[in-house]
Each structure stands twice: as C-alpha cells, then as structure tokens.
Amino acid sequence: MLAVALAASSPGCVTAGSEGTSATSTTSGSTTTSSSTGTDGASSTSAAATSTSSTGATADVTSSASTDSETAGCVFLCRPDLDLPDTCEIWDQDCPEGMKCNAWANDGGGAWNSTKCVPVDADPDAVGEACTVVGNGVSGVDSCDKGAMCWNVDPETNEGSCIALCQGNEEKCSYDPLSCCPPGSACTIPAGGNLILCLQTCDPIVQDCDNPYEVCYPVNDSFQCAPDDSGVMGAIGDPCEFINGCDPGTYCGPPEDYPGCDANAAGCCIPFCSLKDPGCVMGTECQPWYDPMNVPPGYEDLGSCVIP
C-alpha cells in the first residue's frame, strides 16, 4: 500500500495511492509520493501519491509558518503561562486544557512536518463549518474546534472549512479507515503521520465531491476527495507526480500503462472507465480497478483504460 503524501502546490493536495508495486518515491514537504501499479491486486490498474500543501490543500503558501498565538496577537487565546512541549501527540490530543494538537510547518515551508499545541478558539467552528487560519494554512492555528482542522484554505483569504481528525489510533485507522471517521468519510494519514484527516469518500466516475474545488482520487485502497492541483496540466496523457495532479476522471498512474505517455515521467494521467460502458480509446481496454473477489460495495463497475 502506498503512503499518503503531501507537498506544496497551488490549489492544494493530499496524497494517496492504491495497493500495488511502487514505481517511484520522492518526498515533498510532508510525505512520500509515488506511482504504483495495481489496486488490491487488480490487473493493470494503478494509482500514485497525491500532493498537499500549506492550506490543507492550497499550496502557493510561502509565508512563514511560525505563527503562534503570541505572534498572531493572541487572536484566539493567550496562555503565556504554559510551558508547552515542542511537539504533541495528535492521536492522543495531549495538550493542556484549552488547547489542541495540530499539524504545522516548523521550518517556514509550505507543508506540514510537525505538530504543536495551539489555542482552541473561544467560539470554535464545528466540522463542516467555514473556518479561518492565522498567518497561513500551515501555521497550525485555526478557528476549528478540538478534533478538527481548517482544510482547503484559500491563501488569499485564509478561509477554509473544518474537517474532522481521525479518532482512534494509527494501526486501527490504517486497517479500517471508515471506522475512524464520520459517515461518508475515511481516514487518511499523510505528512509522515502528522496529519490524520477524515476525507470525503467518493465515486471517481461520478465525481461526486461536495466541494467544487476537490476531485475524487484514489487514496490507499479507497477513493476520497482532495483539492485539484492539476492547474493547466492534468489532461489524459499529461505527466504527473501526485494523484491530485490530474483532471477529474483521471488518476496518476505508471506511464507504461497508457499510450503516448512520457516514459521518464513519474506518472501519467490515465482515465477511469466503467466496465459496463468503457469508452476507452487508443488501443486501451477497461481493466477492473479492484480484484473481482475483493471489490468494495459501489465500485463493482470501476475500471481504468490501460494497455492490455
């Protein structure tokens, strides 16, 4: 199974992948990224890692991430009396009362690479509500309640929406990601384990993400919504490095799986297809995404157009 990866980019990203043989691996700010072949043993299918960045997904964030409650003018809550640890345990939320453990970028970069205790807003925003961050999307300081973080932040306005953090522990949530999150979402653990995100599950053919700026991508062995970071690229056959570097309806897979892809690229944008109505072209065939003996409910007809 591929690791979930995060990296700086513009509309934001979140990594992911599917089970199979890893083709390449790089590190981008927070997590590893990679391309892989196969999903849950499926023939010829593939997925790569996705990128995420400063804004829970918005990348273009280059300002310092060292903002805390004091430098931010105690916008949320001042606790100068507390001797806070350098890091905290995001699964255990072991910060002092009135604070929460959040991911942040401790090096001034654009991707989360550590955790710290930050104040909980006096009137916190709940999961699903609009939120704001202080400084930038990777400062770690936001207006969401404990157990949530501000995600998909617009770097121009510092506004995003609160998403839930996974509940439980890493072993349990890695094995059964649906059990650690609210209905309709699944646990993803990118950024070297510093982020534990409940991302909306989705259908890659229907592209039914609630957020219009997000796209349905393969994340581990499921499909989840992540910010679209394709920009002017991302069309079928375009080179890619992260899952969310491809347009809706496509994924970042091994270049050798699709005609005309750059063999030297980390990945190539390959279209999904329906086994009932393939529509594949250029000598490709619609191959099942999942092993027929191990298909999650709702994905029985899912495939990808690849070289047979």
XYZ file of C-alpha atoms in Angstrom:
308
model
C 0.000 0.000 0.000
C 1.362 3.391 -0.889
C 1.994 6.045 1.668
C -0.105 9.157 1.578
C 1.903 12.167 0.522
C 1.692 15.905 0.902
C 3.568 18.596 -0.939
C 3.351 22.272 -1.707
C 1.321 23.296 -4.710
C -1.369 25.712 -5.624
C -4.927 24.517 -5.151
C -3.697 22.163 -2.567
C -3.234 18.479 -2.453
C -3.334 15.357 -0.424
C -1.557 12.157 -1.284
C -2.731 8.796 -1.675
C -2.381 5.734 -3.651
C -3.558 2.222 -4.213
C -2.085 -1.095 -3.406
C 0.489 -2.404 -5.785
C 4.142 -2.103 -6.704
C 5.644 1.279 -6.061
C 7.336 2.754 -9.089
C 8.879 5.951 -7.793
C 9.150 7.674 -4.481
C 10.049 11.217 -3.562
C 9.472 13.367 -0.572
C 7.619 16.622 -0.862
C 7.468 18.631 2.287
C 5.364 16.245 4.288
C 5.112 12.804 2.875
C 6.250 10.397 0.257
C 4.811 10.387 -3.191
C 4.798 7.573 -5.637
C 3.279 5.786 -8.577
C 2.135 2.236 -8.324
C 0.649 -0.477 -10.391
C -2.434 -2.364 -9.381
C -5.086 -1.830 -6.769
C -5.892 -4.571 -4.313
C -4.414 -6.998 -6.755
C -6.369 -5.661 -9.692
C -4.851 -6.206 -13.081
C -3.229 -3.278 -14.841
C -4.766 -0.626 -12.596
C -2.696 1.910 -10.778
C -2.510 4.945 -8.608
C 0.043 7.390 -7.363
C 0.535 9.587 -4.396
C -1.122 12.952 -4.113
C 0.313 16.245 -3.070
C -0.952 18.536 -0.396
C 0.308 21.689 0.967
C 0.056 24.598 3.174
C -3.641 25.106 3.006
C -4.843 21.769 3.738
C -4.521 21.716 0.190
C -3.796 25.094 -1.080
C -0.195 25.332 -1.993
C 1.211 28.640 -3.085
C 1.706 29.423 0.576
C 5.217 30.627 1.094
C 4.914 32.858 4.127
C 6.452 31.718 7.372
C 4.542 29.030 9.223
C 5.908 30.030 12.608
C 2.801 31.977 13.572
C 1.519 31.140 17.040
C -0.990 32.650 19.411
C 1.508 35.200 20.664
C 2.825 36.429 17.311
C -0.694 36.444 15.968
C -1.640 38.917 18.655
C -3.431 36.274 20.691
C -6.276 36.258 18.211
C -7.714 33.099 19.751
C -6.382 32.510 23.242
C -3.239 33.554 25.124
C -1.594 31.100 27.500
C 1.888 32.565 28.092
C 1.967 30.866 31.490
C 2.159 27.391 29.984
C 5.424 25.573 29.398
C 4.394 23.811 26.200
C 6.201 20.796 24.715
C 7.968 21.141 21.390
C 5.572 18.637 19.838
C 2.370 16.852 20.824
C 0.625 13.579 20.018
C -2.125 14.297 17.530
C -3.858 10.960 18.152
C -3.958 11.485 21.921
C -4.575 15.260 21.890
C -2.334 15.568 24.944
C -2.133 19.373 25.086
C -3.150 21.401 28.177
C -6.775 22.335 28.703
C -7.985 24.968 26.256
C -5.520 23.843 23.591
C -5.382 21.223 20.862
C -2.676 19.364 18.972
C -2.455 20.497 15.345
C -0.091 19.855 12.458
C 2.068 22.739 11.218
C 5.228 23.529 9.215
C 8.018 24.198 11.710
C 10.568 25.140 9.051
C 8.742 28.037 7.417
C 7.897 25.860 4.417
C 4.603 25.086 2.764
C 3.929 21.544 4.029
C 3.119 20.112 7.439
C 6.074 18.370 9.042
C 5.422 18.521 12.783
C 2.777 19.059 15.476
C 2.338 21.605 18.262
C -0.171 22.727 20.882
C -2.303 25.656 19.743
C -5.194 27.515 21.411
C -8.763 26.404 20.778
C -10.862 29.335 19.615
C -13.226 30.781 22.233
C -16.141 30.216 19.832
C -14.809 27.342 17.719
C -16.123 26.324 14.312
C -17.522 22.792 14.033
C -16.822 20.154 11.386
C -18.383 21.261 8.108
C -18.399 24.947 9.023
C -16.285 27.690 7.470
C -13.069 28.484 9.317
C -10.055 30.776 9.272
C -6.337 30.313 9.900
C -3.826 32.694 11.434
C -0.826 33.555 9.271
C -1.212 30.841 6.637
C -2.588 27.382 6.062
C 0.322 25.587 7.720
C 0.656 27.798 10.807
C -1.344 25.253 12.800
C -3.506 27.973 14.348
C -7.121 27.908 13.211
C -10.668 28.559 14.390
C -11.825 24.907 14.310
C -12.806 23.008 17.428
C -10.632 20.375 19.049
C -10.642 17.229 16.920
C -10.870 19.227 13.687
C -8.636 21.373 11.495
C -9.114 24.044 8.852
C -8.700 22.400 5.449
C -8.567 23.515 1.824
C -7.609 27.032 2.841
C -7.680 29.848 0.291
C -4.272 31.569 0.576
C -5.826 34.889 -0.427
C -8.470 34.945 2.309
C -7.086 32.417 4.850
C -10.521 30.797 4.843
C -11.348 27.111 4.542
C -13.673 24.550 6.085
C -13.310 22.390 9.187
C -12.799 18.677 8.645
C -12.680 16.022 11.352
C -9.498 14.372 12.543
C -9.425 10.581 12.701
C -10.408 9.078 16.045
C -8.648 6.013 17.411
C -5.064 5.050 16.682
C -2.886 4.722 13.604
C -2.939 0.927 13.481
C -6.724 0.697 13.681
C -7.372 3.555 11.259
C -4.881 2.267 8.708
C -6.588 -1.128 8.744
C -10.172 0.140 8.815
C -10.227 3.832 7.761
C -14.020 4.036 7.656
C -14.337 3.170 11.353
C -12.350 6.217 12.485
C -14.344 8.951 10.766
C -17.885 10.301 10.426
C -20.131 8.559 7.857
C -19.221 9.404 4.285
C -15.530 9.909 5.025
C -12.443 7.786 5.590
C -9.190 8.256 7.464
C -6.071 9.301 5.571
C -2.704 9.663 7.328
C -0.363 11.838 5.229
C 2.519 14.168 6.096
C 4.557 11.484 7.801
C 1.729 10.840 10.241
C 1.394 14.461 11.328
C -1.997 14.757 9.632
C -4.896 12.412 10.402
C -7.684 13.537 8.101
C -11.244 12.380 7.552
C -11.681 12.985 3.821
C -14.978 12.538 1.986
C -15.327 9.235 0.136
C -16.467 9.440 -3.484
C -17.032 7.811 -6.871
C -14.240 8.570 -9.398
C -16.583 8.172 -12.378
C -19.457 10.249 -10.977
C -17.034 12.748 -9.354
C -19.464 13.498 -6.535
C -17.274 15.556 -4.169
C -19.258 18.169 -2.246
C -16.507 20.770 -2.551
C -16.404 22.092 -6.161
C -12.631 22.560 -5.879
C -11.994 18.928 -4.979
C -11.697 15.859 -7.197
C -12.233 12.161 -6.449
C -8.828 10.460 -6.352
C -7.565 7.021 -5.282
C -6.354 7.204 -1.681
C -4.854 3.996 -0.320
C -7.469 1.337 -1.140
C -10.446 3.686 -1.385
C -11.429 6.896 -3.182
C -11.500 10.238 -1.397
C -11.924 13.904 -2.265
C -8.758 16.007 -2.437
C -8.101 19.515 -3.773
C -7.437 19.620 -7.522
C -3.828 20.626 -8.096
C -3.679 19.929 -11.832
C -3.618 23.567 -12.946
C -3.045 23.856 -16.698
C -1.857 20.238 -16.794
C -3.718 17.095 -15.821
C -5.254 16.066 -19.154
C -5.181 12.432 -20.273
C -1.598 11.539 -21.150
C -0.042 14.503 -19.311
C 2.867 13.792 -16.953
C 2.072 13.944 -13.233
C 3.772 13.448 -9.903
C 0.871 13.379 -7.479
C -2.621 11.889 -7.561
C -4.224 15.313 -7.454
C -2.119 16.470 -10.374
C -4.678 15.036 -12.807
C -8.042 16.332 -14.022
C -11.371 14.902 -12.792
C -11.972 11.393 -14.114
C -8.275 10.549 -14.327
C -5.548 9.384 -11.957
C -1.757 9.495 -11.856
C -0.541 6.042 -12.880
C 2.556 4.399 -14.385
C 3.493 5.876 -17.805
C 3.824 2.418 -19.315
C 0.118 1.801 -18.759
C -1.097 4.354 -21.314
C -0.056 5.049 -24.941
C 1.989 8.164 -25.627
C 2.993 8.858 -22.026
C 6.495 10.106 -21.270
C 8.388 7.027 -20.081
C 10.687 9.236 -17.991
C 7.849 10.911 -16.085
C 6.997 9.944 -12.513
C 3.434 9.253 -13.612
C 0.892 9.828 -16.345
C -2.770 10.903 -16.185
C -4.893 7.877 -17.129
C -8.697 7.834 -17.459
C -11.093 5.838 -15.321
C -13.806 3.852 -17.094
C -16.970 1.900 -16.410
C -16.783 -1.821 -17.114
C -20.358 -1.580 -18.419
C -19.639 1.324 -20.775
C -15.845 1.571 -21.237
C -15.320 4.202 -23.920
C -11.573 3.529 -23.937
C -9.528 4.665 -26.941
C -6.023 4.443 -28.414
C -5.815 0.672 -28.100
C -6.544 0.606 -24.379
C -9.032 -1.625 -22.596
C -11.134 -1.064 -19.488
C -9.491 -3.245 -16.847
C -11.107 -3.779 -13.386
C -9.709 -1.470 -10.731
C -10.237 -3.983 -7.937
C -9.687 -7.694 -7.692
C -13.093 -9.191 -8.618
C -13.003 -11.206 -5.382
C -12.416 -8.149 -3.215
C -14.465 -5.251 -4.574
C -15.799 -2.666 -2.093
C -19.560 -2.019 -2.390
C -20.329 0.599 -5.029
C -17.185 0.044 -7.088
C -18.152 -3.147 -8.935
C -18.051 -1.449 -12.353
C -14.964 0.694 -11.821
C -12.016 0.280 -14.149
C -9.266 2.197 -15.890
C -8.304 2.467 -19.551
C -4.891 0.846 -19.853
C -2.795 -1.041 -22.369
C -3.978 -4.688 -22.172
